[in-house]
Structure formats: structure tokens, C-alpha cells
Coordinates of C-alpha atoms in Angstrom, one line a residue:
Chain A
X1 CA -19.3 -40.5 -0.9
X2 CA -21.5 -40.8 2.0
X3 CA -25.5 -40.3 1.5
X4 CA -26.5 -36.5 2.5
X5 CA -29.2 -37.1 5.4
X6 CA -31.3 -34.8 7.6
X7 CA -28.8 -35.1 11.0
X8 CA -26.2 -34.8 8.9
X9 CA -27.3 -31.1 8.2
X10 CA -27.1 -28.8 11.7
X11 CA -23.3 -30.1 11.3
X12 CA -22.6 -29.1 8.1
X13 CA -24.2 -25.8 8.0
X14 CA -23.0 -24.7 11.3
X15 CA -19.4 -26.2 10.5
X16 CA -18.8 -24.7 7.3
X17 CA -16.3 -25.6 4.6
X18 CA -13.3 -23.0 4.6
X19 CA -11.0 -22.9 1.8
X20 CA -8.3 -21.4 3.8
X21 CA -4.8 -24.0 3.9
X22 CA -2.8 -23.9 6.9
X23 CA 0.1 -24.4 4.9
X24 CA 3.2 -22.1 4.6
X25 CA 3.4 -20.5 1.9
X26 CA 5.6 -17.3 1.4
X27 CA 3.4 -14.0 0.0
X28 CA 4.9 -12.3 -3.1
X29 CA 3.3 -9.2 -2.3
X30 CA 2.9 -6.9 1.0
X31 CA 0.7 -4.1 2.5
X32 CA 1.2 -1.3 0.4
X33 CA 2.7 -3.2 -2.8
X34 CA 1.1 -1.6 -5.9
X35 CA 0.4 -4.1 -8.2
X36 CA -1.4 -4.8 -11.2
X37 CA -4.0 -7.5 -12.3
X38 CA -3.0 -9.6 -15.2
X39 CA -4.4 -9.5 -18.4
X40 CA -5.8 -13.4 -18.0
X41 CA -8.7 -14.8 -20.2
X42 CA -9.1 -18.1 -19.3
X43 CA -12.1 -20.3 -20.8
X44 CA -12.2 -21.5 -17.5
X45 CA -13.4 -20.8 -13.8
X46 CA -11.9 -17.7 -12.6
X47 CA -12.2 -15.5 -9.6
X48 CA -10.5 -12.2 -11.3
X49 CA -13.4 -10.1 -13.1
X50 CA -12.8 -8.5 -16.0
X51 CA -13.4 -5.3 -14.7
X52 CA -10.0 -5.9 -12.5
X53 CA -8.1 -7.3 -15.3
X54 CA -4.9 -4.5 -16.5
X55 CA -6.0 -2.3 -13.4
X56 CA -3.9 -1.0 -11.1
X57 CA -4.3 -1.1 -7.5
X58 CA -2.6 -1.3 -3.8
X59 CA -2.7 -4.0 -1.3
X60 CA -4.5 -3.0 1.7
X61 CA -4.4 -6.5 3.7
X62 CA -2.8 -9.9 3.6
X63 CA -5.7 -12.6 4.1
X64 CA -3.5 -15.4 4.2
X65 CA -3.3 -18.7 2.1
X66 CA -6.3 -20.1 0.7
X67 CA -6.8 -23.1 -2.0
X68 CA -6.7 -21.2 -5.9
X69 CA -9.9 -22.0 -7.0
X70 CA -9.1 -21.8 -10.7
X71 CA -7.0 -24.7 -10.2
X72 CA -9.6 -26.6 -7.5
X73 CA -12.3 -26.2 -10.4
X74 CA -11.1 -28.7 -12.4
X75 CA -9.3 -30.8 -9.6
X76 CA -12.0 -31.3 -7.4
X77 CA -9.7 -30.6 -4.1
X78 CA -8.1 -27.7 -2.4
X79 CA -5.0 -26.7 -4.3
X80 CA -2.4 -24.8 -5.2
X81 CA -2.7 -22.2 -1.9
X82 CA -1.3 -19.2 -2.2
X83 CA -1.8 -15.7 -0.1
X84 CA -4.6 -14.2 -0.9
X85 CA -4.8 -10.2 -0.6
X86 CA -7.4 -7.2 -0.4
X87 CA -6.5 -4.6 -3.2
X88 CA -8.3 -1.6 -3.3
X89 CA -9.0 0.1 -7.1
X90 CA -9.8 3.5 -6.9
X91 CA -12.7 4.0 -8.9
X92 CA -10.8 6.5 -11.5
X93 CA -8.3 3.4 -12.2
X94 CA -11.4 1.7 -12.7
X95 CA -13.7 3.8 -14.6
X96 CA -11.9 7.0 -15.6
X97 CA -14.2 10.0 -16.3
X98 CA -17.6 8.2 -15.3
X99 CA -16.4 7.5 -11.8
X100 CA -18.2 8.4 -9.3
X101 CA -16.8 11.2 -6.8
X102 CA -14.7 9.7 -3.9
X103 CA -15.4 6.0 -4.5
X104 CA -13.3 2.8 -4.5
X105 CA -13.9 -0.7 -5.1
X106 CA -11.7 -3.1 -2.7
X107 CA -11.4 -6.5 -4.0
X108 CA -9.6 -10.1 -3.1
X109 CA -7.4 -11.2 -5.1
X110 CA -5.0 -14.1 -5.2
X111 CA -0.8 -13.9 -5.9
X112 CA -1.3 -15.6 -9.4
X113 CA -3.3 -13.1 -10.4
X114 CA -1.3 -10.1 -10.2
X115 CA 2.4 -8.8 -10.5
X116 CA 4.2 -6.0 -9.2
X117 CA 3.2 -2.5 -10.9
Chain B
X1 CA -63.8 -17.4 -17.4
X2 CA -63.1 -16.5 -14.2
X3 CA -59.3 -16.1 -15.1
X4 CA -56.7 -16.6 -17.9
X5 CA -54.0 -18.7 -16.4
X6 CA -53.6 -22.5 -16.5
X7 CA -53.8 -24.4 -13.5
X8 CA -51.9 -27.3 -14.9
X9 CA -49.1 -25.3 -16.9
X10 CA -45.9 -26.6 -17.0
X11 CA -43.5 -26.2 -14.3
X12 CA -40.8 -23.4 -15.1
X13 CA -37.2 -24.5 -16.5
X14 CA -35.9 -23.8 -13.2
X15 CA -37.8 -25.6 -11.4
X16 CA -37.6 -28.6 -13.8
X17 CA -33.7 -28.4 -13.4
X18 CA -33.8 -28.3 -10.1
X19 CA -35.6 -31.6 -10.2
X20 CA -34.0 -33.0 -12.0
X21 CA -30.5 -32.7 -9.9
X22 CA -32.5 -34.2 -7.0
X23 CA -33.6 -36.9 -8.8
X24 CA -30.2 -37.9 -10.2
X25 CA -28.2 -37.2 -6.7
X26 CA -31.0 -39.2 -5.1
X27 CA -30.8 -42.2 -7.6
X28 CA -27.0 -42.0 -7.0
X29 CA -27.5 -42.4 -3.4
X30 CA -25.9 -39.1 -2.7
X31 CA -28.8 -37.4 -1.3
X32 CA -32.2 -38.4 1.1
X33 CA -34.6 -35.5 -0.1
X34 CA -35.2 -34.9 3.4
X35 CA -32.0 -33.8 4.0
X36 CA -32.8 -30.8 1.4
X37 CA -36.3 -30.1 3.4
X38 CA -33.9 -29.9 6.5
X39 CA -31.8 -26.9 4.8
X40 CA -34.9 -24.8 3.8
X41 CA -36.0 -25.0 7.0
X42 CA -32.7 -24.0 8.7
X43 CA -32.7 -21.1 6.2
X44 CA -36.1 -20.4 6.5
X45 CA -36.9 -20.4 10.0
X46 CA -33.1 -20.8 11.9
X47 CA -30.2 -18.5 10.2
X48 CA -31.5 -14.9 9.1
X49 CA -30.1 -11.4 9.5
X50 CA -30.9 -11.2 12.8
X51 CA -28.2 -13.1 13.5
X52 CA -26.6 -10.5 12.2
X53 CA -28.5 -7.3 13.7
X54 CA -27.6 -9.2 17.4
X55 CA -23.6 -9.0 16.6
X56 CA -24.0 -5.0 15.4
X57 CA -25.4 -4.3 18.5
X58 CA -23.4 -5.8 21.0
X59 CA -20.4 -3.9 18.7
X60 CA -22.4 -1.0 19.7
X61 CA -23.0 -1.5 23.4
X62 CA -19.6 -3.3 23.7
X63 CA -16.5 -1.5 22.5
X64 CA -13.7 -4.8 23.4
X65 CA -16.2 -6.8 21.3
X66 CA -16.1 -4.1 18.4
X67 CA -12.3 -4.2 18.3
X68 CA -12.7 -8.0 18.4
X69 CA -15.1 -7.9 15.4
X70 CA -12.8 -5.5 13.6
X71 CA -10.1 -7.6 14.2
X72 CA -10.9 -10.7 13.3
X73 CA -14.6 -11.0 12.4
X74 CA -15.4 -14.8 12.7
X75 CA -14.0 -15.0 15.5
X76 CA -16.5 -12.7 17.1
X77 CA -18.9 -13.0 15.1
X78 CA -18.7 -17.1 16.6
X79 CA -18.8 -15.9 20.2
X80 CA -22.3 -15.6 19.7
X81 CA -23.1 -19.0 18.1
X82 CA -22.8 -18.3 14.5
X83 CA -20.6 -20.1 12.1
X84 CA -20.9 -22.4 9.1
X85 CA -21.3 -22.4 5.6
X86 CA -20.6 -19.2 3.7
X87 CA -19.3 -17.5 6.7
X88 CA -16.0 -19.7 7.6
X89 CA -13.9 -16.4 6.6
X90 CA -15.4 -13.3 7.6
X91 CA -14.6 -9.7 7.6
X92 CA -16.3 -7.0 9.1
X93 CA -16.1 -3.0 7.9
X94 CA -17.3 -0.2 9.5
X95 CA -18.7 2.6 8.6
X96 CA -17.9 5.9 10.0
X97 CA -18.4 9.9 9.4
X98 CA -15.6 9.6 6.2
X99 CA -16.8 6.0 4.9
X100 CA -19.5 4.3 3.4
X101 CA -19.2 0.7 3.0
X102 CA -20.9 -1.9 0.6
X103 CA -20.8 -5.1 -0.6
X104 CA -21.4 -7.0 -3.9
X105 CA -20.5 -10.3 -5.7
X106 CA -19.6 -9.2 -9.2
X107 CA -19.3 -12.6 -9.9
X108 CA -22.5 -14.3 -8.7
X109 CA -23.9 -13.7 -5.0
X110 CA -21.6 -14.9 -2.5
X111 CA -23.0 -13.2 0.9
X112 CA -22.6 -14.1 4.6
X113 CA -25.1 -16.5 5.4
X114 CA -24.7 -17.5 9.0
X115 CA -25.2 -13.7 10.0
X116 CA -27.7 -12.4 7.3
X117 CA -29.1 -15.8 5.8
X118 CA -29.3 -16.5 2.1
X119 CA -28.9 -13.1 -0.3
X120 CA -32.0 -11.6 -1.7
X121 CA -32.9 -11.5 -5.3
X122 CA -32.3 -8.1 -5.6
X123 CA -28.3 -8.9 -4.8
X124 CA -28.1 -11.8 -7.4
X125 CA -29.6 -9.4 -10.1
X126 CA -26.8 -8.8 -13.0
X127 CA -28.2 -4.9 -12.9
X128 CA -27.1 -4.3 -8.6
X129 CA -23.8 -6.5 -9.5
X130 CA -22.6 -4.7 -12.3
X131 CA -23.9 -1.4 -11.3
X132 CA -22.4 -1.4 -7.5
X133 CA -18.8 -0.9 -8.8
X134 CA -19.1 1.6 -11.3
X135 CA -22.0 3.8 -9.5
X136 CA -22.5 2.9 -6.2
X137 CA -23.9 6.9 -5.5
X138 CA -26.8 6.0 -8.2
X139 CA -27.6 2.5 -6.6
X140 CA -27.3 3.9 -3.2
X141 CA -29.5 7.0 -4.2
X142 CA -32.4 4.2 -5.7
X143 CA -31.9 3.0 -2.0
X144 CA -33.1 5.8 -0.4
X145 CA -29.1 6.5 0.9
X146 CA -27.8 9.7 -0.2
X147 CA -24.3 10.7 0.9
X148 CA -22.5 13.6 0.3
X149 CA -19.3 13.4 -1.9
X150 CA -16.8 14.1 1.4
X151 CA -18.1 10.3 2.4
X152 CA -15.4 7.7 0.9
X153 CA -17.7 5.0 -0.6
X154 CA -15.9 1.8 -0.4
X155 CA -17.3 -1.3 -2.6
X156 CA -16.0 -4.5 -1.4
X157 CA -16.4 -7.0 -4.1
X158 CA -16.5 -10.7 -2.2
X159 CA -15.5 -12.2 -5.5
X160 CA -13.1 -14.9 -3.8
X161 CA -13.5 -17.0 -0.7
X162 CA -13.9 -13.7 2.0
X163 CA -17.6 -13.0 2.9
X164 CA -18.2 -9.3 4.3
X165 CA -20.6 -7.8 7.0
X166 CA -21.0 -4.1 7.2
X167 CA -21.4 -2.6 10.6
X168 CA -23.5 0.5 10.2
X169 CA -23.0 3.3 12.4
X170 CA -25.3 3.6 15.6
X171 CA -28.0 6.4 14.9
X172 CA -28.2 9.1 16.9
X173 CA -30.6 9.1 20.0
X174 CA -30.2 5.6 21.1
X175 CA -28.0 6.5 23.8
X176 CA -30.7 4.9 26.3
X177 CA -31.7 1.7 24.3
X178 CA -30.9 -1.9 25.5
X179 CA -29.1 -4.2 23.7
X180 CA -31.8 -6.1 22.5
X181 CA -33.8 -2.3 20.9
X182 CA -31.1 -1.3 19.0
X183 CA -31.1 -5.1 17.4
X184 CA -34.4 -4.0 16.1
X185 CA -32.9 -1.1 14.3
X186 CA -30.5 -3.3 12.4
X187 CA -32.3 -4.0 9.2
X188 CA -30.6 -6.6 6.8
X189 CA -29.7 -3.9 4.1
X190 CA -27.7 -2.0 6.6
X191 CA -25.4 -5.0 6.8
X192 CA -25.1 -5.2 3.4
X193 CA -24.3 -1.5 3.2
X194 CA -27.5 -0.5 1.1
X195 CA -29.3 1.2 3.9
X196 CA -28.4 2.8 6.9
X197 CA -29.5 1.8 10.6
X198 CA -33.0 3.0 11.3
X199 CA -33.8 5.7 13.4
X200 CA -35.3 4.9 16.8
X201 CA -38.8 5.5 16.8
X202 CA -40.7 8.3 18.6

């Protein structure tokens, strides 16, 4: 691995690092799928909060396929892309009673994550 | 005594850490320590939320550019030179008469940095992450924001790897400002959704 130095740095920061994949993979969910988050507890690095977790909510965008980052935690590279999808939770799913009035939390989730409700 | 506190206390754990990583990546030869003075300064002095503040208000003045934003946000948000790290994937919500829109990392403090620079402490506190999704009318109210319940609050929770910008609406009365005046009413909390545009003065 190359040494980090000063003129590397404008580069870097205005180039970025994206984890998207321009690789085709097929999406097991659409827009307006209602799905639910898995019940997952890994020890491990994981993107799904466990607010999300056994909740049930609709997908309100396709984001297309990014690296899974519980998988490119412990490999150290971009893997195992999948589609990745905005699901919006309305806050009584969420929260029952103590919701607040009118109020919804959208969140990104990836397809390994969730399954059809 | 003049004062109580040691001049020659111990630096805190944090800082001590922190150390301690740049002394090991620099031993390894992974790092020259003046590539980490270049990267405050950027952040310092270069990338800020008025990056941010001058994309709202061309969406303002500029209605192709808004659907632009709307459409595919770092895309437009790059027409005007920003880009880079925490801001390769961005999405852009608006806010309108029926929605509210806000943003939080639950999970630690992911935010858009080319557009608004890095997060303030206040958005990497455990209480405004966990508090954001299950009362965002109480955190909003301790903002000085309150919205009555017709408003559809949406809380867009930029756990994975999509950063979000909100574009507050354009206040009233501004009808006659230039591009670069309504900039100036685009504070950095109105971008994150925890404030609303100021009003023009006068």
C-alpha cells in the first residue's frame, strides 16, 4: 500500500470512494413490495438497526447495487453486491402508541436483509 | 492560586488514541503526517455547508436544476464542483407544504461532506440519533422548528452507503434576492432538516 502524502489528498477527497458495483445483479424486491426486516443478530458489523429488525415496511426506491458491507467488513474488499432499496416504516410500525403524529422514518436497506411480508 | 487546572495534565484518551494510530500508520509507512494536516485544512477552510447553501439556491432560482437535483442528486450536486468522499451517492429531498424532511445516522454519523463538511457534535450525540426516529416533533421543537401535525415528518436514516441533503423550502419574500442572498439564508441545519431557511432580513 502506497504512503498517504499531502498531493495525494485534493484527489482523494474530491474523488471519493463509492461502494456502488456496476455489476448486474437482479433485485428481489420492487417499488411498492412490502417487506419485512429480518430478525438478524449478528456479532458482527451490520448496517440493519435494531430498531428495523421484525418491522414492517414498503419499498419506496430502488438504489441500485452496492458492495454488502456486512460481508466487506471482514473481507476487506467490495462484495457480495446486491440492490439496495429505500423502505419507508411508518412510525406506528415502529413505535406503536408513542409515535409521534404523522411521522415516518425512511431507511436503506439491502436485499439480504429483508423478505417479502 | 490564580486557577485550579493543571497546565501539564495528561492528554485525554482520545487524543492519546488518536496518536497513537498516527504513530503506528506512520511507522508502517502508510501515512506522512502532513498528509493529515492537508485534510483538516481542506475541512477546515475548503468543504463546508456553503457548498451546500450555493446548490439550494440555484434549486431555487433554477427550476431544470431542481428537477436535476431531485433526480439524481450527485449529479447536480457535481455541476457545481462538489464531489468526493462521503458524497459519492447522494440523494436530495425536499421539503414542501405536506413534508418535513430530516436526516440522522442511527448508526454512527454518516453525513454529506462535500456539500455541508464534516457533521457537528450535536449529530454524532447517541441522544439526537436515537431520539430523531422515535420523536422527531420533540427534537425538532428543541430546535426551535415547530410543525403542525398535517406536516408529514419524514426521518431519513443514512444508515447504509446513501448520504442525504435536505432542500428546505424558499421563505417567503425573497422573490427579489439574487442568487448569491438567498445562499446566505441557507444555514447548515436547514440542510440537515433541523431548521428551516432563514427569513430575509428587514
Amino acid at each position: 500500500m502506497p504512503t498517504l502524502t499531502p498531493d495525494m489528498v485534493p484527489g482523494l477527497v474530491a474523488g471519493g470512494a463509492s461502494c456502488r458495483m456496476d455489476v448486474d445483479v437482479a433485485p428481489k424486491f420492487k417499488v411498492g413490495d412490502a417487506v419485512t426486516a429480518r430478525d438478524i443478530n449478528p456479532l458482527s458489523h451490520t448496517r440493519l438497526p435494531r430498531y428495523i429488525r421484525g418491522r414492517t415496511g414498503r419499498i419506496a426506491r430502488d438504489h441500485g447495487v452496492f458492495a454488502f458491507p456486512d460481508t466487506s467488513a471482514a473481507s476487506g474488499t467490495h462484495s457480495d453486491p446486491q440492490h439496495v432499496y429505500s423502505v419507508r416504516f411508518e412510525g406506528s410500525e415502529l413505535w406503536g402508541d408513542h409515535a409521534n403524529a404523522n411521522a415516518c422514518v425512511y431507511i436503506d436497506l439491502f436485499d439480504n436483509y429483508l423478505e417479502l411480508a | 492560586m490564580a486557577h485550579d487546572h493543571a497546565h501539564n495534565a495528561p492528554p485525554s484518551e482520545t487524543a492519546m488514541r488518536v496518536k497513537a494510530l498516527e504513530t503506528l500508520l506512520t511507522e508502517k509507512g502508510l501515512l506522512d503526517p502532513a498528509a493529515i494536516d492537508a485534510l483538516v485544512e481542506t475541512y477546515e477552510t475548503k468543504i463546508g455547508p456553503r457548498n451546500g447553501a450555493k446548490v439550494v439556491a440555484r434549486a431555487w432560482t433554477d427550476p431544470d436544476y431542481k428537477a436535476r437535483l431531485l433526480e439524481d442528486g450527485s449529479a447536480a450536486i457535481a455541476e457545481l464542483g462538489f464531489s468526493g468522499v462521503q458524497g459519492e451517492d447522494m440523494i436530495v429531498v425536499e421539503n414542501t407544504d405536506e413534508v418535513h424532511n430530516m436526516v440522522v445516522c442511527t448508526l454512527c454519523s454518516c453525513y454529506p461532506w462535500p456539500t455541508l463538511g464534516l457533521p457537528p457534535i450535536w449529530f454524532k450525540s447517541a441522544p439526537y440519533r436515537a431520539r430523531s426516529v422515535i420523536d422527531p416533533r420533540g427534537v425538532l421543537a428543541e430546535f426551535g422548528v415547530e410543525l403542525s401535525d398535517d406536516v408529514e415528518i419524514r426521518v431519513w436514516d443514512s444508515n447504509a452507503e446513501l448520504r442525504y441533503l435536505v432542500l428546505p423550502q424558499r421563505p417567503a419574500g425573497t422573490d427579489e434576492l439574487s442568487e448569491d442572498e438567498l445562499a446566505a439564508l441557507v444555514t447548515r441545519d436547514s440542510m440537515i432538516g433541523t431548521a428551516l431557511a432563514e427569513a430575509p432580513a428587514g
